[in-house]
Amino acid sequence: MGTRAWALLLVLCGTIFLEGIDVAMLAVAIPSIRSDLDLPTDTAAWVMSAYVLGYAGFTLLGGRAADLLGRRRMFLTWLTVFLAFSGLGGFATEGWTLIVARFVTGVSAAFMTPAALSLITTSYEEGEQRNKALLVFAGTAAGGFSLGLVIGGLLTQLGWRWVFFAPVLLAGALLVAAVRLIPAPPRTEEPGNDKSPGDDKSPGDEKSPGRPRRRTEGFDILGASTAAAAMLLAAYAVIRLEHGLDGWQLTAGAALAATTLLVVFIAVERRTPTPLVRLGILRTGSVVRADLGALLFVGAFFGFQFVLTLYLQELRGWSSLQTAIALVVLGCDAILAPTLTPRLVTRFGHARVILGGFVLAVVAYGLFLPVGMDWSYAAMFPTLIIAGTAFALAYGPLTIAATDGVAESEQGLASGLLHTFTQFGSAIGISAVTAVYGLVSSGASAGSDPDATLSAFRAALIVPVAMVTLGALLSSFGLRSRTKPPSAGAPAVPAVPTTAATTATAADTAATAAAVPDASANPTRQASS
C-alpha cells in the first residue's frame, strides 16, 4: 500500500479507536460522575445503557444507509455528530443531559462504524491487502478499549469532564484528516446517462466506493422505522435481563413488542421494491455463521470481563485504576491481530483460525472457573493472556468471513448486520452473567458473605464457557463446509470489531455495574496513492 492508502487506513482505524476509548474511559469515570452530580444509581446505570440502546438499535439502519446514501457522507456526518454530543456530555450538569448525550453518541457510532468498515472493503484490493486492513482495524478497536481503561483512570484524576473532552479533540483531528483523505464520490449522473459506450449494464449496476444509490431508487422509510423500533426494543429487553425476575413483565413486554415489529419488518421488506434489507443475504451460510459466531464470541468475552471486574473490585477491593491496569494484558490482540493473525490466515485459512480462537477461549475461561478468594495476579495471568490471544485469532477472521460472497453494493448492510450481532452479543453476555450472579447470590447474603459472593462469581463464569463452546461447535460446521482451502486472494469484506472494544459498547453496561455496585447486582480498490 502507498502512503496515502496507509493514511486513509489510519483515519478509519482512528474512528474505531475513538469509539473504544470513549466507551472504556466513561466506564472508569462513572463513579466520579455519580458522586459529583449526585446521581441516583439507576440514572448512573442509564448513562451507560443509553449508549448500548443507541448503538444496537440503529446499527442495521446505519449499515444500509452507508450503501444507499453514500459511505463518505455517512462517515463524515456522523463523526461530526459524535464529536458534538461528546462535547455536550462534558458540559452536562444533570443526569438527563448525560443520558441524551450518550444515546445520541451511540446512534452516531451505529452509523459511523459500518461506514468506516465499508470504506475499507471498497478501498483496498480483495485478498491479502484487504485482509490486513481489516485485521488492523479489529486490532485497533481492541487497543482502544484496553488503553481507554488506563487513560480514563488517569483523566478522571484531572476531572471526569476530560473523559468527554478528550474524544472531542481526537474526533476533530480525525474529521479534518478524513475530509482530505476520503475521496469524494463522482457526481450522480442523470438516470440513463451513466452508461459508457458499449456498456450493457443497467444504470447504477457499477458504483464507486462511497457512491450513493440514486434518489430515484427510493428509500424504505417504513422498513427503516420498523427495524429501528424493533432493535431498540430488543436491546432494551436484553438490558432488562440483568434484573432477573425483578420486573419480568416489562422485560417480556419489550421482547414481545420487538418480536412483533420484527415480523412486521420482514413483511414490509418482502413487499417493498427497494428493501432496506434484502432478506436473501441471510441465506448466505458463511455470513450467518460469522455473525452468530461473533455474537457468541463477543458475548462470552464481555461476560467474562464483567465477572472479572466484579471479582477484582467488589470481592478483592481493587481500585478502578488497578483493575484497568490489570486488564491491559487483554489488549495484546492489538499487537497480535495485525502481525500474527494475517500469517495464520494466509497459511491455514480464516475458518481454521476462527476455530482455533474459539478453542483457546474455552481454555482461557475454563482455567478461571476454580478462581479462589486470594488468587494472585500471576494465577490470573494465563487466563488473561490466552483470552487476549483468542480474541486476536477469532475476531479479525470473523470480520473477514462475515461478508464473504456478499456483493459490493451490500457491504454496508453486511457490516451493519455484523455490528448488530456483536452489540447484541455483548449485551446478552453481560446480562446473562449478571442474571446468573443475581439468582445464585439472592437470599444468600452474598453482599456480606465473601464465600457466597465467590460462589456466585463461579456460577456466572459458566456462561462465557458455554458460549464459546457453542461457538466452537458452530465454527466447526463452517470448517467442514468449505470445499477448498481459502487463498490469500479470497474476497474479504466488511465487518465490525469490538473487539475488546467496540465492540465495547456493551462494555458500558459491564463497567457501570462494576463501578456502581447497586446496579451490578441487577447488571481505496487500493486507495489512491
Short mmCIF file of C-alpha atoms in Angstrom, two decimals:
data_model
loop_
_atom_site.label_atom_id
_atom_site.label_comp_id
_atom_site.label_asym_id
_atom_site.label_seq_id
_atom_site.Cartn_x
_atom_site.Cartn_y
_atom_site.Cartn_z
CA MET A 1 0.00 0.00 0.00
CA GLY A 2 1.11 3.51 -0.75
CA THR A 3 1.48 6.35 1.74
CA ARG A 4 -1.98 7.78 1.05
CA ALA A 5 -3.60 4.34 1.41
CA TRP A 6 -1.93 3.86 4.80
CA ALA A 7 -3.01 7.35 5.87
CA LEU A 8 -6.61 6.58 4.95
CA LEU A 9 -6.47 3.32 6.88
CA LEU A 10 -5.11 5.12 9.94
CA VAL A 11 -8.00 7.59 9.81
CA LEU A 12 -10.61 4.84 9.50
CA CYS A 13 -8.93 2.83 12.26
CA GLY A 14 -8.77 6.02 14.32
CA THR A 15 -12.55 6.06 14.28
CA ILE A 16 -12.90 2.65 15.91
CA PHE A 17 -10.09 3.53 18.33
CA LEU A 18 -12.08 6.64 19.23
CA GLU A 19 -15.18 4.57 19.89
CA GLY A 20 -13.20 2.13 22.03
CA ILE A 21 -11.56 4.69 24.29
CA ASP A 22 -14.80 6.65 24.57
CA VAL A 23 -16.60 3.61 25.99
CA ALA A 24 -13.76 2.48 28.24
CA MET A 25 -12.96 5.91 29.68
CA LEU A 26 -16.57 6.55 30.66
CA ALA A 27 -16.76 3.12 32.28
CA VAL A 28 -13.90 4.07 34.61
CA ALA A 29 -15.23 7.58 35.27
CA ILE A 30 -18.85 6.74 36.14
CA PRO A 31 -18.31 6.60 39.94
CA SER A 32 -16.82 10.12 39.90
CA ILE A 33 -19.65 11.38 37.69
CA ARG A 34 -22.26 9.91 40.00
CA SER A 35 -20.62 11.44 43.04
CA ASP A 36 -20.09 14.90 41.52
CA LEU A 37 -23.59 15.23 40.05
CA ASP A 38 -25.25 13.34 42.92
CA LEU A 39 -26.90 10.89 40.53
CA PRO A 40 -29.06 8.03 41.81
CA THR A 41 -27.89 4.53 40.94
CA ASP A 42 -30.50 3.92 38.23
CA THR A 43 -29.63 7.19 36.49
CA ALA A 44 -25.93 6.33 36.53
CA ALA A 45 -26.71 2.93 35.03
CA TRP A 46 -28.77 4.55 32.27
CA VAL A 47 -25.88 6.87 31.41
CA MET A 48 -24.12 3.68 30.32
CA SER A 49 -27.09 1.74 28.95
CA ALA A 50 -28.25 4.64 26.76
CA TYR A 51 -25.18 4.17 24.57
CA VAL A 52 -25.91 0.47 24.14
CA LEU A 53 -29.52 1.24 23.14
CA GLY A 54 -28.46 3.82 20.58
CA TYR A 55 -25.73 1.66 19.09
CA ALA A 56 -27.61 -1.64 18.94
CA GLY A 57 -30.86 -0.01 17.91
CA PHE A 58 -29.56 1.75 14.82
CA THR A 59 -26.59 -0.31 13.61
CA LEU A 60 -28.59 -2.22 10.99
CA LEU A 61 -30.03 1.00 9.62
CA GLY A 62 -26.60 2.62 9.77
CA GLY A 63 -25.01 -0.10 7.68
CA ARG A 64 -27.62 0.08 4.94
CA ALA A 65 -27.63 3.89 4.96
CA ALA A 66 -23.95 3.79 4.02
CA ASP A 67 -24.84 1.76 0.91
CA LEU A 68 -27.82 3.87 -0.07
CA LEU A 69 -26.83 7.40 0.92
CA GLY A 70 -23.07 7.30 0.50
CA ARG A 71 -20.30 5.94 2.72
CA ARG A 72 -18.24 9.12 2.80
CA ARG A 73 -21.28 11.24 3.56
CA MET A 74 -22.44 8.99 6.39
CA PHE A 75 -18.94 8.74 7.84
CA LEU A 76 -18.28 12.49 7.93
CA THR A 77 -21.79 13.43 9.07
CA TRP A 78 -21.95 11.04 11.98
CA LEU A 79 -18.35 11.62 13.04
CA THR A 80 -19.38 15.27 13.40
CA VAL A 81 -22.42 14.27 15.47
CA PHE A 82 -20.21 12.04 17.64
CA LEU A 83 -17.89 14.98 18.27
CA ALA A 84 -20.72 17.39 19.12
CA PHE A 85 -22.52 15.15 21.61
CA SER A 86 -19.31 14.04 23.30
CA GLY A 87 -18.72 17.71 23.97
CA LEU A 88 -22.28 18.10 25.26
CA GLY A 89 -21.62 15.35 27.80
CA GLY A 90 -18.59 17.24 29.07
CA PHE A 91 -20.72 20.30 29.87
CA ALA A 92 -23.57 18.34 31.47
CA THR A 93 -24.82 19.33 34.89
CA GLU A 94 -27.84 17.00 35.03
CA GLY A 95 -28.22 13.27 34.62
CA TRP A 96 -30.78 13.55 31.80
CA THR A 97 -28.29 15.58 29.73
CA LEU A 98 -25.71 12.84 30.05
CA ILE A 99 -28.27 10.18 29.09
CA VAL A 100 -29.30 12.10 25.96
CA ALA A 101 -25.66 12.75 25.05
CA ARG A 102 -24.74 9.09 25.41
CA PHE A 103 -27.77 7.87 23.45
CA VAL A 104 -27.05 10.15 20.50
CA THR A 105 -23.34 9.27 20.68
CA GLY A 106 -24.34 5.60 20.43
CA VAL A 107 -26.57 6.33 17.44
CA SER A 108 -23.75 8.21 15.72
CA ALA A 109 -21.40 5.26 16.29
CA ALA A 110 -24.05 2.97 14.76
CA PHE A 111 -23.86 4.95 11.51
CA MET A 112 -20.19 5.89 11.58
CA THR A 113 -18.61 2.48 12.24
CA PRO A 114 -20.32 0.49 9.42
CA ALA A 115 -19.48 3.34 7.05
CA ALA A 116 -15.81 3.13 8.07
CA LEU A 117 -15.75 -0.64 7.53
CA SER A 118 -17.41 -0.48 4.14
CA LEU A 119 -14.98 2.26 3.12
CA ILE A 120 -12.15 -0.17 3.91
CA THR A 121 -13.69 -3.01 1.93
CA THR A 122 -14.31 -0.80 -1.11
CA SER A 123 -10.95 0.97 -0.94
CA TYR A 124 -8.47 -1.91 -0.66
CA GLU A 125 -7.86 -4.80 -3.03
CA GLU A 126 -9.50 -8.10 -2.17
CA GLY A 127 -7.22 -10.70 -0.66
CA GLU A 128 -4.13 -10.09 1.42
CA GLN A 129 -4.29 -6.29 1.29
CA ARG A 130 -7.91 -6.08 2.42
CA ASN A 131 -7.46 -8.84 5.00
CA LYS A 132 -4.56 -6.96 6.54
CA ALA A 133 -6.56 -3.73 6.63
CA LEU A 134 -9.47 -5.46 8.37
CA LEU A 135 -7.21 -7.15 10.90
CA VAL A 136 -5.52 -3.83 11.69
CA PHE A 137 -8.99 -2.31 12.08
CA ALA A 138 -10.08 -5.03 14.53
CA GLY A 139 -6.81 -4.84 16.48
CA THR A 140 -7.11 -1.07 16.77
CA ALA A 141 -10.57 -1.43 18.25
CA ALA A 142 -9.26 -3.77 20.94
CA GLY A 143 -6.34 -1.47 21.66
CA GLY A 144 -8.68 1.47 22.03
CA PHE A 145 -10.69 -0.24 24.71
CA SER A 146 -7.68 -1.57 26.62
CA LEU A 147 -5.82 1.74 26.56
CA GLY A 148 -9.04 3.61 27.28
CA LEU A 149 -9.33 1.90 30.65
CA VAL A 150 -5.96 3.27 31.72
CA ILE A 151 -6.35 6.68 30.05
CA GLY A 152 -9.79 7.02 31.63
CA GLY A 153 -8.34 6.33 35.05
CA LEU A 154 -5.68 9.00 34.57
CA LEU A 155 -8.04 11.61 33.10
CA THR A 156 -10.55 11.06 35.87
CA GLN A 157 -7.87 12.18 38.30
CA LEU A 158 -7.84 15.53 36.47
CA GLY A 159 -11.64 15.71 36.36
CA TRP A 160 -14.28 13.46 34.84
CA ARG A 161 -15.24 16.05 32.21
CA TRP A 162 -11.94 15.37 30.43
CA VAL A 163 -13.27 11.89 29.68
CA PHE A 164 -15.75 13.64 27.34
CA PHE A 165 -13.47 16.38 26.06
CA ALA A 166 -10.57 14.09 25.07
CA PRO A 167 -12.68 12.26 22.42
CA VAL A 168 -13.74 15.66 21.08
CA LEU A 169 -10.11 16.57 20.38
CA LEU A 170 -9.40 13.21 18.72
CA ALA A 171 -12.63 13.30 16.69
CA GLY A 172 -11.81 16.80 15.48
CA ALA A 173 -8.40 15.71 14.22
CA LEU A 174 -9.89 12.65 12.51
CA LEU A 175 -12.58 14.76 10.86
CA VAL A 176 -10.07 17.17 9.37
CA ALA A 177 -7.95 14.30 8.04
CA ALA A 178 -10.97 12.39 6.72
CA VAL A 179 -12.20 15.33 4.66
CA ARG A 180 -8.84 15.39 2.88
CA LEU A 181 -8.20 11.66 2.54
CA ILE A 182 -11.57 10.05 1.75
CA PRO A 183 -12.16 10.67 -1.97
CA ALA A 184 -15.46 12.30 -2.85
CA PRO A 185 -17.72 10.04 -4.94
CA PRO A 186 -18.43 11.05 -8.54
CA ARG A 187 -21.45 13.22 -9.11
CA THR A 188 -24.54 11.11 -9.70
CA GLU A 189 -25.46 11.13 -13.35
CA GLU A 190 -28.97 11.70 -14.61
CA PRO A 191 -30.88 8.44 -14.89
CA GLY A 192 -29.98 6.65 -18.07
CA ASN A 193 -26.90 8.75 -18.77
CA ASP A 194 -24.31 6.88 -16.72
CA LYS A 195 -23.52 4.17 -19.26
CA SER A 196 -20.26 4.08 -21.04
CA PRO A 197 -20.30 3.36 -24.76
CA GLY A 198 -20.91 -0.34 -25.24
CA ASP A 199 -21.90 -0.87 -21.63
CA ASP A 200 -24.95 -3.10 -21.48
CA LYS A 201 -25.37 -2.98 -17.70
CA SER A 202 -28.26 -1.26 -16.08
CA PRO A 203 -27.68 2.21 -14.66
CA GLY A 204 -26.26 2.04 -11.23
CA ASP A 205 -25.02 -1.54 -11.51
CA GLU A 206 -21.46 -0.34 -11.02
CA LYS A 207 -20.90 2.02 -8.14
CA SER A 208 -17.72 3.57 -6.92
CA PRO A 209 -16.70 3.26 -3.27
CA GLY A 210 -18.82 5.59 -1.21
CA ARG A 211 -21.15 6.45 -4.07
CA PRO A 212 -24.81 6.55 -3.02
CA ARG A 213 -27.56 4.94 -4.99
CA ARG A 214 -29.72 7.28 -7.00
CA ARG A 215 -32.54 9.07 -5.27
CA THR A 216 -34.90 7.61 -7.87
CA GLU A 217 -34.32 4.20 -6.31
CA GLY A 218 -36.19 5.37 -3.21
CA PHE A 219 -35.63 4.75 0.45
CA ASP A 220 -37.50 2.23 2.57
CA ILE A 221 -38.84 4.58 5.24
CA LEU A 222 -41.34 2.11 6.69
CA GLY A 223 -38.71 -0.62 6.82
CA ALA A 224 -36.20 1.73 8.44
CA SER A 225 -38.72 2.80 11.07
CA THR A 226 -39.83 -0.72 12.00
CA ALA A 227 -36.25 -2.00 12.04
CA ALA A 228 -35.04 0.78 14.34
CA ALA A 229 -38.02 0.34 16.69
CA ALA A 230 -37.58 -3.45 16.80
CA MET A 231 -33.85 -3.18 17.51
CA LEU A 232 -34.38 -0.56 20.22
CA LEU A 233 -36.97 -2.68 22.00
CA ALA A 234 -34.89 -5.84 21.62
CA ALA A 235 -31.82 -4.08 23.05
CA TYR A 236 -33.93 -2.78 25.94
CA ALA A 237 -35.26 -6.28 26.64
CA VAL A 238 -31.71 -7.69 26.67
CA ILE A 239 -30.53 -5.00 29.07
CA ARG A 240 -33.55 -5.71 31.28
CA LEU A 241 -32.37 -9.33 31.65
CA GLU A 242 -29.80 -8.02 34.12
CA HIS A 243 -32.64 -7.58 36.62
CA GLY A 244 -33.53 -11.27 36.54
CA LEU A 245 -37.12 -11.89 37.61
CA ASP A 246 -37.49 -8.37 39.01
CA GLY A 247 -39.96 -6.57 36.75
CA TRP A 248 -40.13 -9.51 34.34
CA GLN A 249 -43.44 -8.26 32.92
CA LEU A 250 -41.72 -5.20 31.47
CA THR A 251 -38.90 -7.32 30.05
CA ALA A 252 -41.35 -9.78 28.48
CA GLY A 253 -43.46 -6.94 27.11
CA ALA A 254 -40.44 -5.32 25.43
CA ALA A 255 -39.38 -8.67 23.95
CA LEU A 256 -42.90 -9.36 22.63
CA ALA A 257 -43.16 -5.90 21.08
CA ALA A 258 -39.73 -6.31 19.48
CA THR A 259 -40.73 -9.69 18.02
CA THR A 260 -43.98 -8.26 16.65
CA LEU A 261 -42.17 -5.37 14.99
CA LEU A 262 -39.60 -7.77 13.56
CA VAL A 263 -42.40 -9.76 11.90
CA VAL A 264 -43.84 -6.52 10.51
CA PHE A 265 -40.38 -5.54 9.25
CA ILE A 266 -39.95 -8.85 7.40
CA ALA A 267 -43.39 -8.45 5.81
CA VAL A 268 -42.51 -4.92 4.69
CA GLU A 269 -39.17 -6.00 3.24
CA ARG A 270 -40.81 -8.78 1.23
CA ARG A 271 -43.23 -6.38 -0.42
CA THR A 272 -41.25 -3.19 -0.98
CA PRO A 273 -39.47 -2.80 -4.35
CA THR A 274 -36.46 -1.17 -2.64
CA PRO A 275 -35.98 -3.02 0.66
CA LEU A 276 -33.76 -1.69 3.40
CA VAL A 277 -32.51 -5.26 3.91
CA ARG A 278 -32.53 -7.79 1.08
CA LEU A 279 -33.58 -10.86 3.05
CA GLY A 280 -31.72 -13.14 0.65
CA ILE A 281 -28.44 -12.05 2.24
CA LEU A 282 -29.38 -14.20 5.23
CA ARG A 283 -29.29 -17.28 3.01
CA THR A 284 -25.52 -16.90 2.66
CA GLY A 285 -24.28 -19.56 5.08
CA SER A 286 -20.87 -18.04 5.77
CA VAL A 287 -22.45 -14.68 6.65
CA VAL A 288 -24.91 -16.16 9.14
CA ARG A 289 -22.23 -18.39 10.71
CA ALA A 290 -19.82 -15.49 11.10
CA ASP A 291 -22.50 -13.24 12.59
CA LEU A 292 -23.64 -15.86 15.08
CA GLY A 293 -20.02 -16.71 15.87
CA ALA A 294 -19.29 -13.04 16.57
CA LEU A 295 -22.34 -12.82 18.83
CA LEU A 296 -21.19 -15.81 20.89
CA PHE A 297 -17.52 -14.85 20.99
CA VAL A 298 -18.01 -11.20 21.88
CA GLY A 299 -20.77 -12.05 24.34
CA ALA A 300 -18.52 -14.51 26.14
CA PHE A 301 -15.63 -12.05 26.16
CA PHE A 302 -17.58 -9.20 27.73
CA GLY A 303 -19.46 -11.50 30.07
CA PHE A 304 -16.15 -12.86 31.38
CA GLN A 305 -14.66 -9.40 31.63
CA PHE A 306 -17.67 -8.23 33.61
CA VAL A 307 -17.41 -11.05 36.14
CA LEU A 308 -13.67 -10.49 36.42
CA THR A 309 -14.19 -6.79 37.09
CA LEU A 310 -16.74 -7.52 39.81
CA TYR A 311 -14.40 -10.09 41.36
CA LEU A 312 -11.47 -7.69 41.48
CA GLN A 313 -13.35 -4.63 42.67
CA GLU A 314 -16.13 -5.97 44.89
CA LEU A 315 -14.51 -9.05 46.37
CA ARG A 316 -10.82 -8.18 46.28
CA GLY A 317 -11.20 -4.43 46.86
CA TRP A 318 -9.04 -3.29 43.93
CA SER A 319 -9.44 0.29 42.74
CA SER A 320 -10.78 1.06 39.26
CA LEU A 321 -7.30 2.12 38.13
CA GLN A 322 -5.70 -1.08 39.49
CA THR A 323 -8.35 -3.12 37.72
CA ALA A 324 -7.85 -1.22 34.46
CA ILE A 325 -4.09 -1.79 34.54
CA ALA A 326 -4.59 -5.49 35.33
CA LEU A 327 -6.87 -5.88 32.30
CA VAL A 328 -4.50 -4.18 29.87
CA VAL A 329 -2.97 -7.56 29.00
CA LEU A 330 -6.28 -8.44 27.33
CA GLY A 331 -5.33 -5.85 24.74
CA CYS A 332 -2.46 -8.00 23.46
CA ASP A 333 -4.69 -8.65 20.44
CA ALA A 334 -4.00 -5.07 19.35
CA ILE A 335 -0.45 -6.31 18.62
CA LEU A 336 -1.21 -9.86 17.55
CA ALA A 337 -4.16 -9.11 15.23
CA PRO A 338 -2.17 -7.16 12.61
CA THR A 339 1.04 -9.21 12.94
CA LEU A 340 0.45 -12.89 13.78
CA THR A 341 -3.14 -13.37 12.60
CA PRO A 342 -2.59 -12.39 8.92
CA ARG A 343 0.14 -15.01 8.62
CA LEU A 344 -2.06 -17.69 10.14
CA VAL A 345 -4.99 -16.76 7.90
CA THR A 346 -2.76 -16.90 4.81
CA ARG A 347 -1.43 -20.31 5.77
CA PHE A 348 -4.46 -22.05 7.26
CA GLY A 349 -7.48 -20.03 6.11
CA HIS A 350 -9.78 -17.92 8.25
CA ALA A 351 -12.14 -20.82 9.14
CA ARG A 352 -9.39 -22.79 10.91
CA VAL A 353 -8.03 -19.70 12.64
CA ILE A 354 -11.52 -18.81 13.90
CA LEU A 355 -11.95 -22.32 15.32
CA GLY A 356 -8.53 -22.06 16.97
CA GLY A 357 -9.58 -18.79 18.60
CA PHE A 358 -12.73 -20.36 20.00
CA VAL A 359 -10.80 -23.33 21.38
CA LEU A 360 -8.32 -21.02 23.10
CA ALA A 361 -11.21 -19.05 24.58
CA VAL A 362 -12.71 -22.25 26.03
CA VAL A 363 -9.34 -22.99 27.66
CA ALA A 364 -8.92 -19.42 28.94
CA TYR A 365 -12.34 -19.12 30.59
CA GLY A 366 -12.22 -22.70 31.83
CA LEU A 367 -8.96 -22.02 33.66
CA PHE A 368 -10.71 -19.28 35.63
CA LEU A 369 -13.63 -21.43 36.84
CA PRO A 370 -11.92 -22.51 40.11
CA VAL A 371 -10.98 -18.89 40.99
CA GLY A 372 -10.14 -18.55 44.66
CA MET A 373 -10.61 -15.88 47.29
CA ASP A 374 -6.97 -14.83 47.29
CA TRP A 375 -5.69 -15.65 43.80
CA SER A 376 -2.56 -13.72 42.89
CA TYR A 377 -2.28 -11.80 39.65
CA ALA A 378 0.19 -14.44 38.48
CA ALA A 379 -2.55 -17.06 38.85
CA MET A 380 -4.91 -14.94 36.75
CA PHE A 381 -2.36 -14.02 34.08
CA PRO A 382 -2.60 -17.24 31.99
CA THR A 383 -6.34 -16.72 31.54
CA LEU A 384 -5.87 -13.07 30.59
CA ILE A 385 -3.09 -13.63 28.04
CA ILE A 386 -4.83 -16.65 26.47
CA ALA A 387 -8.15 -14.77 26.29
CA GLY A 388 -6.45 -11.83 24.55
CA THR A 389 -4.71 -14.17 22.11
CA ALA A 390 -8.02 -15.94 21.41
CA PHE A 391 -9.60 -12.60 20.57
CA ALA A 392 -6.78 -11.84 18.14
CA LEU A 393 -7.26 -15.18 16.39
CA ALA A 394 -11.05 -15.24 16.22
CA TYR A 395 -12.36 -11.72 15.87
CA GLY A 396 -10.34 -10.44 12.94
CA PRO A 397 -11.03 -13.51 10.76
CA LEU A 398 -14.70 -13.30 11.75
CA THR A 399 -14.74 -9.80 10.30
CA ILE A 400 -13.34 -11.23 7.06
CA ALA A 401 -15.83 -14.12 6.91
CA ALA A 402 -18.87 -12.01 7.82
CA THR A 403 -19.42 -10.73 4.28
CA ASP A 404 -17.76 -13.45 2.27
CA GLY A 405 -19.66 -13.71 -1.01
CA VAL A 406 -21.71 -10.53 -0.49
CA ALA A 407 -21.92 -8.06 -3.38
CA GLU A 408 -20.04 -4.77 -3.07
CA SER A 409 -23.29 -2.81 -3.16
CA GLU A 410 -24.37 -4.57 0.07
CA GLN A 411 -21.13 -4.36 2.02
CA GLY A 412 -22.54 -1.67 4.29
CA LEU A 413 -25.53 -3.90 5.01
CA ALA A 414 -23.28 -6.87 5.81
CA SER A 415 -21.20 -4.67 8.09
CA GLY A 416 -24.33 -3.41 9.81
CA LEU A 417 -25.53 -6.98 10.35
CA LEU A 418 -22.25 -7.93 11.97
CA HIS A 419 -22.31 -4.82 14.17
CA THR A 420 -25.84 -5.66 15.22
CA PHE A 421 -24.90 -9.22 16.18
CA THR A 422 -21.79 -8.11 18.10
CA GLN A 423 -23.65 -5.42 20.03
CA PHE A 424 -26.43 -7.80 20.97
CA GLY A 425 -23.82 -10.43 21.79
CA SER A 426 -22.01 -8.18 24.23
CA ALA A 427 -25.28 -7.10 25.83
CA ILE A 428 -26.50 -10.71 26.09
CA GLY A 429 -23.21 -11.88 27.60
CA ILE A 430 -23.22 -9.20 30.26
CA SER A 431 -26.92 -9.58 31.03
CA ALA A 432 -26.67 -13.38 31.26
CA VAL A 433 -23.76 -13.42 33.71
CA THR A 434 -25.45 -10.70 35.75
CA ALA A 435 -28.70 -12.65 35.89
CA VAL A 436 -26.93 -15.86 36.94
CA TYR A 437 -24.91 -13.97 39.56
CA GLY A 438 -28.07 -12.39 40.93
CA LEU A 439 -30.03 -15.66 41.04
CA VAL A 440 -27.24 -17.58 42.78
CA SER A 441 -26.48 -14.83 45.29
CA SER A 442 -30.12 -13.95 46.09
CA GLY A 443 -31.15 -14.99 49.54
CA ALA A 444 -27.58 -15.96 50.38
CA SER A 445 -26.46 -12.63 51.82
CA ALA A 446 -23.79 -12.51 49.14
CA GLY A 447 -23.09 -8.90 49.85
CA SER A 448 -21.89 -9.72 53.39
CA ASP A 449 -20.67 -13.28 52.86
CA PRO A 450 -17.49 -13.44 50.73
CA ASP A 451 -17.85 -17.19 50.23
CA ALA A 452 -21.38 -16.77 48.85
CA THR A 453 -20.19 -13.99 46.58
CA LEU A 454 -17.35 -16.14 45.28
CA SER A 455 -19.76 -19.00 44.59
CA ALA A 456 -21.99 -16.62 42.63
CA PHE A 457 -19.00 -15.49 40.56
CA ARG A 458 -18.05 -19.09 39.78
CA ALA A 459 -21.59 -19.87 38.68
CA ALA A 460 -21.67 -16.79 36.42
CA LEU A 461 -18.36 -17.86 34.81
CA ILE A 462 -20.11 -20.91 33.36
CA VAL A 463 -21.96 -18.60 30.94
CA PRO A 464 -18.90 -17.47 28.90
CA VAL A 465 -17.53 -21.02 28.88
CA ALA A 466 -20.83 -22.30 27.48
CA MET A 467 -21.00 -19.52 24.86
CA VAL A 468 -17.52 -20.13 23.41
CA THR A 469 -18.07 -23.90 23.48
CA LEU A 470 -21.20 -23.42 21.39
CA GLY A 471 -19.27 -21.06 19.14
CA ALA A 472 -16.54 -23.65 18.61
CA LEU A 473 -19.15 -26.21 17.53
CA LEU A 474 -20.71 -23.69 15.14
CA SER A 475 -17.30 -22.83 13.68
CA SER A 476 -16.51 -26.48 13.07
CA PHE A 477 -19.52 -26.69 10.74
CA GLY A 478 -18.06 -23.84 8.72
CA LEU A 479 -14.77 -25.69 8.50
CA ARG A 480 -16.37 -28.85 7.15
CA SER A 481 -18.49 -26.92 4.65
CA ARG A 482 -15.53 -25.47 2.81
CA THR A 483 -14.90 -27.22 -0.48
CA LYS A 484 -11.42 -25.86 -0.92
CA PRO A 485 -8.84 -24.12 1.25
CA PRO A 486 -9.14 -20.35 1.18
CA SER A 487 -6.44 -18.45 -0.59
CA ALA A 488 -4.90 -15.12 0.16
CA GLY A 489 -6.90 -13.73 -2.71
CA ALA A 490 -10.27 -14.81 -1.38
CA PRO A 491 -12.72 -11.96 -1.02
CA ALA A 492 -12.91 -10.41 2.36
CA VAL A 493 -15.46 -7.87 3.24
CA PRO A 494 -16.64 -5.57 5.91
CA ALA A 495 -17.17 -6.41 9.39
CA VAL A 496 -17.05 -4.94 12.73
CA PRO A 497 -14.73 -5.06 15.57
CA THR A 498 -15.47 -4.90 19.14
CA THR A 499 -13.13 -6.06 19.72
CA ALA A 500 -12.34 -5.91 23.05
CA ALA A 501 -13.79 -2.63 22.34
CA THR A 502 -16.41 -1.78 20.13
CA THR A 503 -17.31 -3.72 20.36
CA ALA A 504 -17.19 -2.45 23.61
CA THR A 505 -20.40 -0.68 23.57
CA ALA A 506 -21.93 -3.11 25.91
CA ALA A 507 -18.82 -2.94 27.97
CA ASP A 508 -20.51 0.24 29.00
CA THR A 509 -23.05 -1.76 30.92
CA ALA A 510 -20.39 -4.04 32.31
CA ALA A 511 -18.17 -1.41 33.76
CA THR A 512 -21.12 0.53 35.07
CA ALA A 513 -22.30 -2.36 37.11
CA ALA A 514 -18.76 -2.94 38.30
CA ALA A 515 -18.29 0.67 39.28
CA VAL A 516 -21.81 1.07 40.67
CA PRO A 517 -22.34 -1.92 42.98
CA ASP A 518 -26.08 -1.32 43.39
CA ALA A 519 -26.61 -1.64 39.65
CA SER A 520 -24.30 -4.59 39.25
CA ALA A 521 -26.37 -6.76 41.42
CA ASN A 522 -29.05 -6.37 38.74
CA PRO A 523 -26.40 -5.61 35.83
CA THR A 524 -9.38 2.64 -1.94
CA ARG A 525 -9.71 -0.96 -4.73
CA GLN A 526 -6.42 0.31 -3.29
CA ALA A 527 -6.83 3.85 -2.11
CA SER A 528 -5.27 6.50 -4.30
CA SER A 529 -1.60 6.74 -3.58
#
